[in-house]
């Protein structure tokens, strides 16, 4: 008779390592959310249009997506400690550069560097725990680390608003300096430099194709309504992104050393899950960027109050965690994702019904419901996508999914910014609320259409 695995509590010698990895997880989680409430203040300080500030979000997220495939190879080749140390140093110095930026282009440059550091923090930290901590204590370690991942997004919006009002937007980046310095000091004490004895040759050509594909698609969509970029250049970037994607698909099929082999997509459920993750996240990932902008630019709400208003989204996400498994067990993956995808789309579209006079209690409940539905969607999609992958494909499949999630976030924000710019130009600056409302309706409709992807999930898919 098989016995269930015993999960031990974390031994003292591993607690400092988990604390160190948690620092990286916290920094990345905080940085992803703290900036959203500060964008209008940053735009004012840098003499930029607030509707152009989505580039600050996209540059970071796109850099993370592009560098995720590098993280595992670097950790195996140069050791987890050396790679993690370099990631924290790059992230911290880039944060200093962001805070000292004197113009928009400087800020974008340092955000790209920050994204490169951020791309290594979480994957390499998780890999370090996997390689160093005994399997019996791994669950306890991951549970402790996940708390840091929840605290960052919970504090981010409110802390961002508070720092903008009480100090300046520069402090949303300077706050990373003491945290990063602590991480640098702890790294050599807590993390041994575990390496792999044999490391396969890095698929450089495949990596270049993936970067061209992601950058071309995201920047092509982002710049298509920009007055500073010609339509010809925007379309050229989009075409380059599509062509690079197609070439990589052939490369993945024929190249034995490809970063992500085409055999991954022989698994029908994995393929549906990846496609669903990409399209269903476009709207859901754009809301944390779009709503603080609407509350401040269209509704004239203060940054700190805006940050407080976004907190129920994270609380809704926390509330959803214990109820996901029983709901999916009761209704099944296919039915759950069909229904919940429609509900998320409807919830995004329903934000277009709010205005400056909407009572705070209604807005709070609205954000909480969105947080619940969005978290249910993301966790269920991720579980469905990875659950049937064979062991030999688990690492590659998980990395590809992580890359797709970050790519979807960057394209979602780019799409939201492009739609907002297009509708604000059409309706005029005096009709800014209407531009936001129509953008939200479009994003909600995209999410609703994603239900057709989840309809392809086999009816007999086991839980």
C-alpha positions as a printed NumPy array, in Angstrom:
array([[  0.   ,   0.   ,   0.   ],
       [  1.467,   3.391,  -1.066],
       [  1.881,   5.942,   1.678],
       [  1.226,   9.636,   1.128],
       [  4.397,  11.745,   1.155],
       [  5.264,  13.252,   4.519],
       [  5.687,  17.033,   4.477],
       [  8.071,  18.181,   7.196],
       [  8.311,  21.659,   8.652],
       [ 11.235,  23.723,   7.407],
       [ 14.534,  23.094,   9.194],
       [ 16.403,  26.149,  10.636],
       [ 19.362,  25.788,   8.233],
       [ 17.071,  26.423,   5.241],
       [ 15.079,  29.34 ,   6.659],
       [ 17.622,  31.991,   5.64 ],
       [ 17.619,  30.615,   2.074],
       [ 13.816,  30.813,   1.889],
       [ 13.974,  34.342,   3.332],
       [ 16.467,  35.317,   0.624],
       [ 14.323,  33.913,  -2.212],
       [ 11.297,  35.619,  -0.645],
       [ 13.123,  38.968,  -0.905],
       [ 13.416,  38.485,  -4.664],
       [  9.802,  37.374,  -4.956],
       [  8.638,  40.358,  -2.881],
       [ 10.669,  42.853,  -4.935],
       [  9.27 ,  41.544,  -8.204],
       [  5.674,  41.404,  -6.91 ],
       [  5.913,  44.906,  -5.42 ],
       [  7.463,  46.433,  -8.524],
       [  4.782,  45.004, -10.824],
       [  1.973,  46.78 ,  -8.915],
       [  3.49 ,  49.823,  -7.167],
       [  4.045,  51.698, -10.424],
       [  0.429,  51.691, -11.656],
       [ -0.861,  54.348,  -9.232],
       [  2.214,  56.532,  -9.847],
       [  1.943,  56.749, -13.661],
       [ -0.023,  60.056, -13.854],
       [  2.414,  61.762, -11.432],
       [  5.373,  60.405, -13.41 ],
       [  3.813,  61.688, -16.65 ],
       [  3.383,  65.173, -15.141],
       [  6.968,  65.253, -13.824],
       [  8.456,  64.086, -17.146],
       [  6.172,  66.32 , -19.27 ],
       [  4.571,  63.302, -20.943],
       [  0.99 ,  62.437, -21.844],
       [ -0.388,  60.082, -19.126],
       [ -1.907,  57.941, -21.9  ],
       [  1.604,  57.251, -23.224],
       [  2.874,  55.925, -19.903],
       [  1.914,  52.318, -20.68 ],
       [  5.426,  52.079, -22.221],
       [  6.847,  52.183, -18.67 ],
       [  4.892,  49.021, -17.792],
       [  5.451,  47.254, -21.125],
       [  9.24 ,  47.807, -21.174],
       [  9.57 ,  46.024, -17.812],
       [  7.166,  43.141, -18.465],
       [  8.458,  42.517, -21.991],
       [ 12.057,  42.347, -20.712],
       [ 10.968,  39.797, -18.113],
       [  9.2  ,  37.699, -20.782],
       [ 12.185,  37.855, -23.156],
       [ 14.744,  36.798, -20.528],
       [ 12.812,  33.979, -18.824],
       [ 14.233,  31.37 , -21.278],
       [ 17.761,  32.445, -20.251],
       [ 17.262,  31.986, -16.499],
       [ 17.434,  28.182, -16.221],
       [ 20.452,  27.856, -18.532],
       [ 22.394,  30.6  , -16.715],
       [ 21.652,  28.994, -13.329],
       [ 22.847,  25.574, -14.545],
       [ 25.941,  26.989, -16.25 ],
       [ 27.135,  29.583, -13.713],
       [ 25.421,  28.354, -10.525],
       [ 22.227,  29.408,  -8.777],
       [ 23.989,  31.682,  -6.262],
       [ 26.009,  33.612,  -8.842],
       [ 22.976,  34.021, -11.114],
       [ 20.655,  35.072,  -8.27 ],
       [ 23.273,  37.503,  -6.937],
       [ 23.684,  39.079, -10.386],
       [ 19.882,  39.347, -10.718],
       [ 19.499,  41.227,  -7.411],
       [ 22.418,  43.559,  -8.241],
       [ 21.027,  44.35 , -11.725],
       [ 17.493,  44.86 , -10.374],
       [ 18.674,  47.134,  -7.527],
       [ 21.014,  49.266,  -9.65 ],
       [ 18.342,  49.563, -12.356],
       [ 15.871,  50.718,  -9.664],
       [ 18.359,  53.441,  -8.692],
       [ 18.639,  54.408, -12.366],
       [ 14.834,  54.595, -12.709],
       [ 14.568,  56.857,  -9.684],
       [ 17.297,  59.175, -10.993],
       [ 15.906,  59.331, -14.555],
       [ 15.553,  62.866, -15.895],
       [ 13.456,  62.058, -18.964],
       [ 11.116,  59.453, -20.428],
       [ 13.75 ,  57.662, -22.543],
       [ 16.134,  57.264, -19.612],
       [ 13.307,  55.787, -17.54 ],
       [ 12.445,  53.272, -20.288],
       [ 16.119,  52.225, -20.574],
       [ 16.421,  51.503, -16.857],
       [ 13.027,  49.757, -16.789],
       [ 14.358,  47.349, -19.44 ],
       [ 17.41 ,  46.655, -17.249],
       [ 15.139,  46.212, -14.241],
       [ 13.084,  43.68 , -16.217],
       [ 16.222,  41.705, -17.103],
       [ 17.052,  41.437, -13.388],
       [ 13.433,  40.642, -12.521],
       [ 13.322,  37.83 , -15.099],
       [ 15.931,  35.902, -13.116],
       [ 14.775,  36.591,  -9.556],
       [ 11.742,  34.31 ,  -9.27 ],
       [ 12.678,  31.394, -11.621],
       [ 16.245,  31.093, -10.265],
       [ 15.051,  31.501,  -6.677],
       [ 12.484,  28.729,  -7.154],
       [ 15.143,  26.573,  -8.842],
       [ 17.506,  27.113,  -5.885],
       [ 14.838,  25.861,  -3.466],
       [ 14.192,  22.861,  -5.72 ],
       [ 17.902,  21.941,  -5.888],
       [ 18.937,  22.612,  -2.289],
       [ 15.963,  21.892,  -0.011],
       [ 14.973,  18.239,   0.631],
       [ 11.71 ,  17.176,  -1.04 ],
       [ 10.065,  16.502,   2.331],
       [ 10.499,  20.199,   3.261],
       [  9.861,  21.698,  -0.2  ],
       [  6.124,  22.311,   0.344],
       [  6.814,  24.248,   3.561],
       [  9.475,  26.328,   1.788],
       [  7.172,  27.176,  -1.137],
       [  4.345,  28.102,   1.251],
       [  6.597,  30.543,   3.114],
       [  7.872,  32.04 ,  -0.141],
       [  4.36 ,  32.461,  -1.576],
       [  3.45 ,  34.761,   1.335],
       [  6.039,  37.268,   0.105],
       [  4.49 ,  37.049,  -3.345],
       [  1.101,  37.994,  -1.874],
       [  2.376,  40.819,   0.35 ],
       [  4.08 ,  42.645,  -2.566],
       [  0.942,  43.082,  -4.734],
       [ -1.155,  43.793,  -1.622],
       [  1.069,  46.705,  -0.545],
       [  1.971,  47.923,  -4.048],
       [ -0.98 ,  50.106,  -5.172],
       [ -1.512,  51.822,  -1.796],
       [  2.209,  52.267,  -1.113],
       [  2.68 ,  53.719,  -4.609],
       [ -0.109,  56.251,  -4.038],
       [  1.216,  57.133,  -0.577],
       [  4.785,  57.726,  -1.809],
       [  3.575,  59.866,  -4.731],
       [  1.54 ,  62.096,  -2.404],
       [  3.928,  62.307,   0.569],
       [  7.294,  62.266,  -1.239],
       [  7.626,  61.886,  -5.027],
       [  7.274,  59.155,  -7.658],
       [ 11.051,  58.558,  -7.514],
       [ 10.59 ,  56.77 ,  -4.184],
       [  8.621,  53.923,  -5.743],
       [ 12.007,  52.891,  -7.159],
       [ 14.277,  54.029,  -4.315],
       [ 12.319,  51.76 ,  -1.929],
       [ 13.959,  48.786,  -3.677],
       [ 17.469,  49.913,  -2.639],
       [ 17.49 ,  48.804,   1.031],
       [ 15.6  ,  45.596,   0.151],
       [ 18.084,  44.82 ,  -2.635],
       [ 21.07 ,  45.609,  -0.408],
       [ 19.735,  43.181,   2.211],
       [ 19.415,  40.521,  -0.493],
       [ 22.985,  41.133,  -1.688],
       [ 24.345,  40.751,   1.874],
       [ 22.396,  37.542,   2.543],
       [ 23.065,  35.78 ,  -0.791],
       [ 26.594,  34.5  ,  -0.135],
       [ 25.687,  33.336,   3.376],
       [ 22.413,  31.593,   2.553],
       [ 22.735,  30.147,  -0.971],
       [ 25.342,  27.582,  -2.069],
       [ 26.449,  27.88 ,  -5.701],
       [ 24.924,  24.662,  -7.075],
       [ 25.783,  24.008, -10.732],
       [ 24.993,  21.228, -13.219],
       [ 27.94 ,  19.015, -14.316],
       [ 26.781,  18.939, -17.939],
       [ 24.915,  21.819, -19.569],
       [ 23.675,  21.6  , -23.153],
       [ 24.642,  24.304, -25.643],
       [ 22.352,  27.305, -25.412],
       [ 19.914,  27.686, -28.321],
       [ 21.019,  31.219, -29.252],
       [ 19.287,  31.333, -32.654],
       [ 16.001,  30.204, -31.096],
       [ 16.336,  32.752, -28.301],
       [ 16.926,  35.578, -30.83 ],
       [ 13.846,  34.491, -32.812],
       [ 11.722,  34.49 , -29.631],
       [ 12.939,  37.966, -28.63 ],
       [ 12.198,  39.358, -32.121],
       [  8.742,  37.735, -32.023],
       [  7.814,  39.115, -28.584],
       [  9.289,  42.586, -29.051],
       [  7.861,  42.934, -32.561],
       [  4.331,  41.974, -31.542],
       [  4.226,  44.029, -28.329],
       [  5.895,  47.187, -29.664],
       [  4.028,  46.978, -32.971],
       [  0.694,  46.997, -31.13 ],
       [  1.867,  49.657, -28.658],
       [  3.101,  52.132, -31.286],
       [  0.382,  51.775, -33.915],
       [ -1.523,  54.852, -32.634],
       [  1.58 ,  56.817, -31.627],
       [  2.236,  60.124, -33.389],
       [  5.986,  59.68 , -32.776],
       [  6.243,  56.396, -34.709],
       [  5.323,  56.02 , -38.372],
       [  2.582,  53.558, -39.328],
       [  5.083,  51.887, -41.659],
       [  7.483,  51.175, -38.764],
       [  4.655,  49.905, -36.522],
       [  3.407,  47.526, -39.224],
       [  6.981,  46.407, -39.948],
       [  7.462,  45.47 , -36.268],
       [  4.193,  43.535, -36.256],
       [  5.137,  41.67 , -39.441],
       [  8.628,  40.943, -38.038],
       [  7.027,  39.554, -34.873],
       [  4.661,  37.289, -36.819],
       [  7.389,  36.066, -39.213],
       [  9.804,  35.369, -36.318],
       [  7.038,  33.394, -34.549],
       [  6.501,  31.228, -37.634],
       [ 10.232,  30.658, -38.137],
       [ 10.582,  29.687, -34.47 ],
       [  7.719,  27.191, -34.836],
       [  9.72 ,  25.489, -37.634],
       [ 12.935,  25.802, -35.575],
       [ 11.254,  24.155, -32.559],
       [ 10.163,  21.264, -34.774],
       [ 13.547,  20.609, -36.415],
       [ 16.183,  21.741, -33.894],
       [ 17.088,  19.09 , -31.3  ],
       [ 18.42 ,  21.695, -28.869],
       [ 15.49 ,  24.152, -29.171],
       [ 14.513,  26.017, -25.997],
       [ 10.925,  24.78 , -26.379],
       [ 10.471,  21.694, -28.553],
       [  7.348,  21.359, -30.71 ],
       [  6.541,  18.015, -29.037],
       [  5.151,  20.047, -26.111],
       [  2.16 ,  20.875, -28.291],
       [  1.292,  17.265, -29.046],
       [ -0.457,  17.436, -25.684],
       [ -3.913,  18.806, -26.601],
       [ -4.768,  20.098, -23.124],
       [ -1.408,  21.895, -22.835],
       [ -1.929,  23.588, -26.222],
       [ -5.462,  24.715, -25.298],
       [ -4.187,  25.923, -21.914],
       [ -1.364,  28.002, -23.447],
       [ -3.701,  29.612, -26.011],
       [ -6.341,  30.237, -23.338],
       [ -3.742,  31.73 , -20.972],
       [ -2.528,  34.128, -23.649],
       [ -5.926,  35.486, -24.73 ],
       [ -7.745,  35.33 , -21.375],
       [ -4.992,  37.33 , -19.674],
       [ -5.086,  40.24 , -22.149],
       [ -7.993,  41.966, -20.407],
       [ -7.352,  40.734, -16.865],
       [ -3.725,  41.911, -16.894],
       [ -4.627,  45.303, -18.4  ],
       [ -7.048,  46.228, -15.579],
       [ -4.381,  46.912, -12.874],
       [ -2.816,  49.377, -15.358],
       [ -6.022,  50.853, -16.788],
       [ -8.145,  51.366, -13.655],
       [ -5.686,  53.531, -11.62 ],
       [ -5.25 ,  55.645, -14.757],
       [ -9.028,  56.056, -15.16 ],
       [ -9.56 ,  56.844, -11.476],
       [ -6.919,  59.586, -11.54 ],
       [ -7.042,  61.012, -15.082],
       [-10.783,  60.754, -15.791],
       [-12.28 ,  60.833, -12.264],
       [ -9.669,  63.139, -10.56 ],
       [ -9.203,  60.832,  -7.553],
       [ -6.014,  61.275,  -5.469],
       [ -3.186,  58.692,  -5.922],
       [ -3.378,  57.39 ,  -2.326],
       [ -7.163,  56.86 ,  -2.487],
       [ -6.7  ,  55.232,  -5.903],
       [ -4.199,  52.793,  -4.394],
       [ -6.587,  51.976,  -1.538],
       [ -9.382,  51.362,  -4.056],
       [ -7.248,  48.783,  -5.896],
       [ -6.555,  46.812,  -2.705],
       [ -9.868,  44.83 ,  -2.888],
       [ -8.595,  43.247,  -6.139],
       [ -5.76 ,  41.579,  -4.193],
       [ -8.072,  40.727,  -1.266],
       [-10.462,  39.078,  -3.731],
       [ -7.545,  37.065,  -5.084],
       [ -6.671,  35.899,  -1.551],
       [-10.316,  35.025,  -0.868],
       [-10.458,  32.827,  -3.976],
       [ -7.527,  30.55 ,  -3.077],
       [ -9.341,  28.08 ,  -0.754],
       [-12.453,  27.778,  -2.958],
       [-10.772,  27.042,  -6.315],
       [-10.216,  23.312,  -5.853],
       [-13.708,  22.386,  -4.544],
       [-15.423,  24.39 ,  -7.319],
       [-13.337,  22.808, -10.101],
       [-13.822,  19.341,  -8.595],
       [-17.588,  19.903,  -8.614],
       [-18.092,  21.338, -12.127],
       [-14.938,  20.193, -14.003],
       [-12.309,  22.194, -15.891],
       [-14.258,  22.658, -19.119],
       [-17.511,  23.954, -17.656],
       [-15.75 ,  26.066, -15.035],
       [-13.467,  27.843, -17.529],
       [-16.321,  28.399, -19.989],
       [-18.497,  30.046, -17.33 ],
       [-15.741,  31.935, -15.508],
       [-14.241,  33.315, -18.739],
       [-17.635,  34.816, -19.607],
       [-17.963,  36.237, -16.068],
       [-14.49 ,  37.829, -16.144],
       [-15.254,  39.399, -19.544],
       [-18.597,  40.709, -18.297],
       [-16.943,  42.099, -15.142],
       [-14.266,  43.929, -17.192],
       [-16.946,  45.36 , -19.507],
       [-19.082,  46.394, -16.51 ],
       [-16.329,  48.774, -15.322],
       [-17.573,  50.975, -18.195],
       [-20.744,  51.605, -16.151],
       [-18.807,  53.385, -13.398],
       [-18.214,  57.132, -13.314],
       [-16.866,  59.84 , -11.012],
       [-20.   ,  59.693,  -8.836],
       [-20.022,  55.916,  -8.3  ],
       [-20.202,  55.292,  -4.505],
       [-16.998,  53.963,  -2.972],
       [-18.755,  50.912,  -1.49 ],
       [-20.004,  49.833,  -4.939],
       [-16.521,  50.347,  -6.406],
       [-15.006,  48.291,  -3.557],
       [-17.386,  45.355,  -4.127],
       [-16.828,  45.619,  -7.896],
       [-13.03 ,  45.384,  -7.54 ],
       [-13.33 ,  42.548,  -5.008],
       [-15.523,  40.502,  -7.382],
       [-13.07 ,  41.122, -10.223],
       [-10.182,  39.974,  -7.987],
       [-12.023,  36.751,  -7.116],
       [-13.006,  35.932, -10.715],
       [ -9.608,  36.84 , -12.173],
       [ -7.709,  34.741,  -9.626],
       [-10.044,  31.772, -10.167],
       [ -9.374,  32.106, -13.898],
       [ -5.587,  32.343, -13.685],
       [ -5.044,  29.514, -11.186],
       [ -7.435,  27.134, -12.974],
       [ -5.874,  27.869, -16.391],
       [ -2.364,  27.267, -15.035],
       [ -3.347,  24.011, -13.336],
       [ -5.129,  22.704, -16.442],
       [ -2.173,  23.612, -18.678],
       [  0.526,  21.854, -16.657],
       [ -1.265,  18.955, -14.981],
       [ -0.835,  16.309, -17.715],
       [  2.685,  17.173, -18.903],
       [  5.092,  14.209, -18.644],
       [  7.979,  14.666, -16.184],
       [ 10.593,  15.163, -18.929],
       [  8.598,  18.096, -20.361],
       [  7.572,  19.693, -17.049],
       [ 10.466,  22.185, -16.789],
       [ 10.291,  23.272, -20.434],
       [  6.476,  23.446, -20.381],
       [  6.446,  25.534, -17.197],
       [  9.06 ,  27.979, -18.584],
       [  7.119,  28.394, -21.826],
       [  3.894,  29.029, -19.892],
       [  5.679,  31.633, -17.687],
       [  6.963,  33.371, -20.82 ],
       [  3.486,  33.362, -22.426],
       [  1.946,  34.817, -19.239],
       [  4.395,  37.75 , -19.209],
       [  4.045,  38.247, -22.973],
       [  0.262,  38.353, -22.586],
       [  0.618,  40.987, -19.853],
       [  2.833,  43.184, -22.04 ],
       [  0.561,  42.842, -25.088],
       [ -2.552,  43.356, -22.903],
       [ -1.19 ,  46.64 , -21.532],
       [ -0.012,  47.647, -25.036],
       [ -3.461,  46.88 , -26.461],
       [ -5.209,  48.799, -23.67 ],
       [ -2.932,  51.806, -24.231],
       [ -3.428,  51.677, -28.004],
       [ -7.223,  51.45 , -27.721],
       [ -7.28 ,  54.255, -25.149],
       [ -5.179,  56.531, -27.342],
       [ -7.295,  55.751, -30.409],
       [-10.608,  56.417, -28.62 ],
       [ -9.335,  59.56 , -26.846],
       [ -8.243,  60.927, -30.257],
       [-11.665,  60.031, -31.693],
       [-13.803,  61.44 , -28.845],
       [-11.469,  64.292, -27.837],
       [ -9.766,  65.027, -24.509],
       [-12.992,  66.443, -23.051],
       [-14.581,  62.985, -23.427],
       [-11.821,  61.068, -21.614],
       [-14.269,  59.022, -19.51 ],
       [-15.995,  57.783, -22.669],
       [-12.618,  56.725, -24.145],
       [-11.896,  54.644, -21.027],
       [-15.387,  53.124, -21.1  ],
       [-15.174,  51.995, -24.73 ],
       [-11.68 ,  50.583, -24.122],
       [-13.022,  48.528, -21.21 ],
       [-15.905,  47.24 , -23.365],
       [-13.426,  46.107, -26.038],
       [-11.213,  44.315, -23.503],
       [-14.264,  42.623, -21.96 ],
       [-15.404,  41.379, -25.39 ],
       [-11.942,  39.925, -26.125],
       [-12.143,  37.988, -22.86 ],
       [-15.643,  36.713, -23.651],
       [-14.487,  35.477, -27.087],
       [-11.739,  33.442, -25.345],
       [-14.483,  31.092, -24.148],
       [-14.386,  29.527, -27.636],
       [-10.838,  28.32 , -26.883],
       [-11.884,  26.657, -23.618],
       [-14.817,  25.039, -25.41 ],
       [-12.199,  22.802, -27.085],
       [-11.24 ,  21.211, -23.734],
       [-12.235,  17.517, -23.918],
       [-15.385,  16.855, -21.869],
       [-13.77 ,  13.862, -20.166],
       [-10.701,  15.837, -18.93 ],
       [ -9.967,  14.459, -15.422],
       [ -9.594,  16.761, -12.423]])
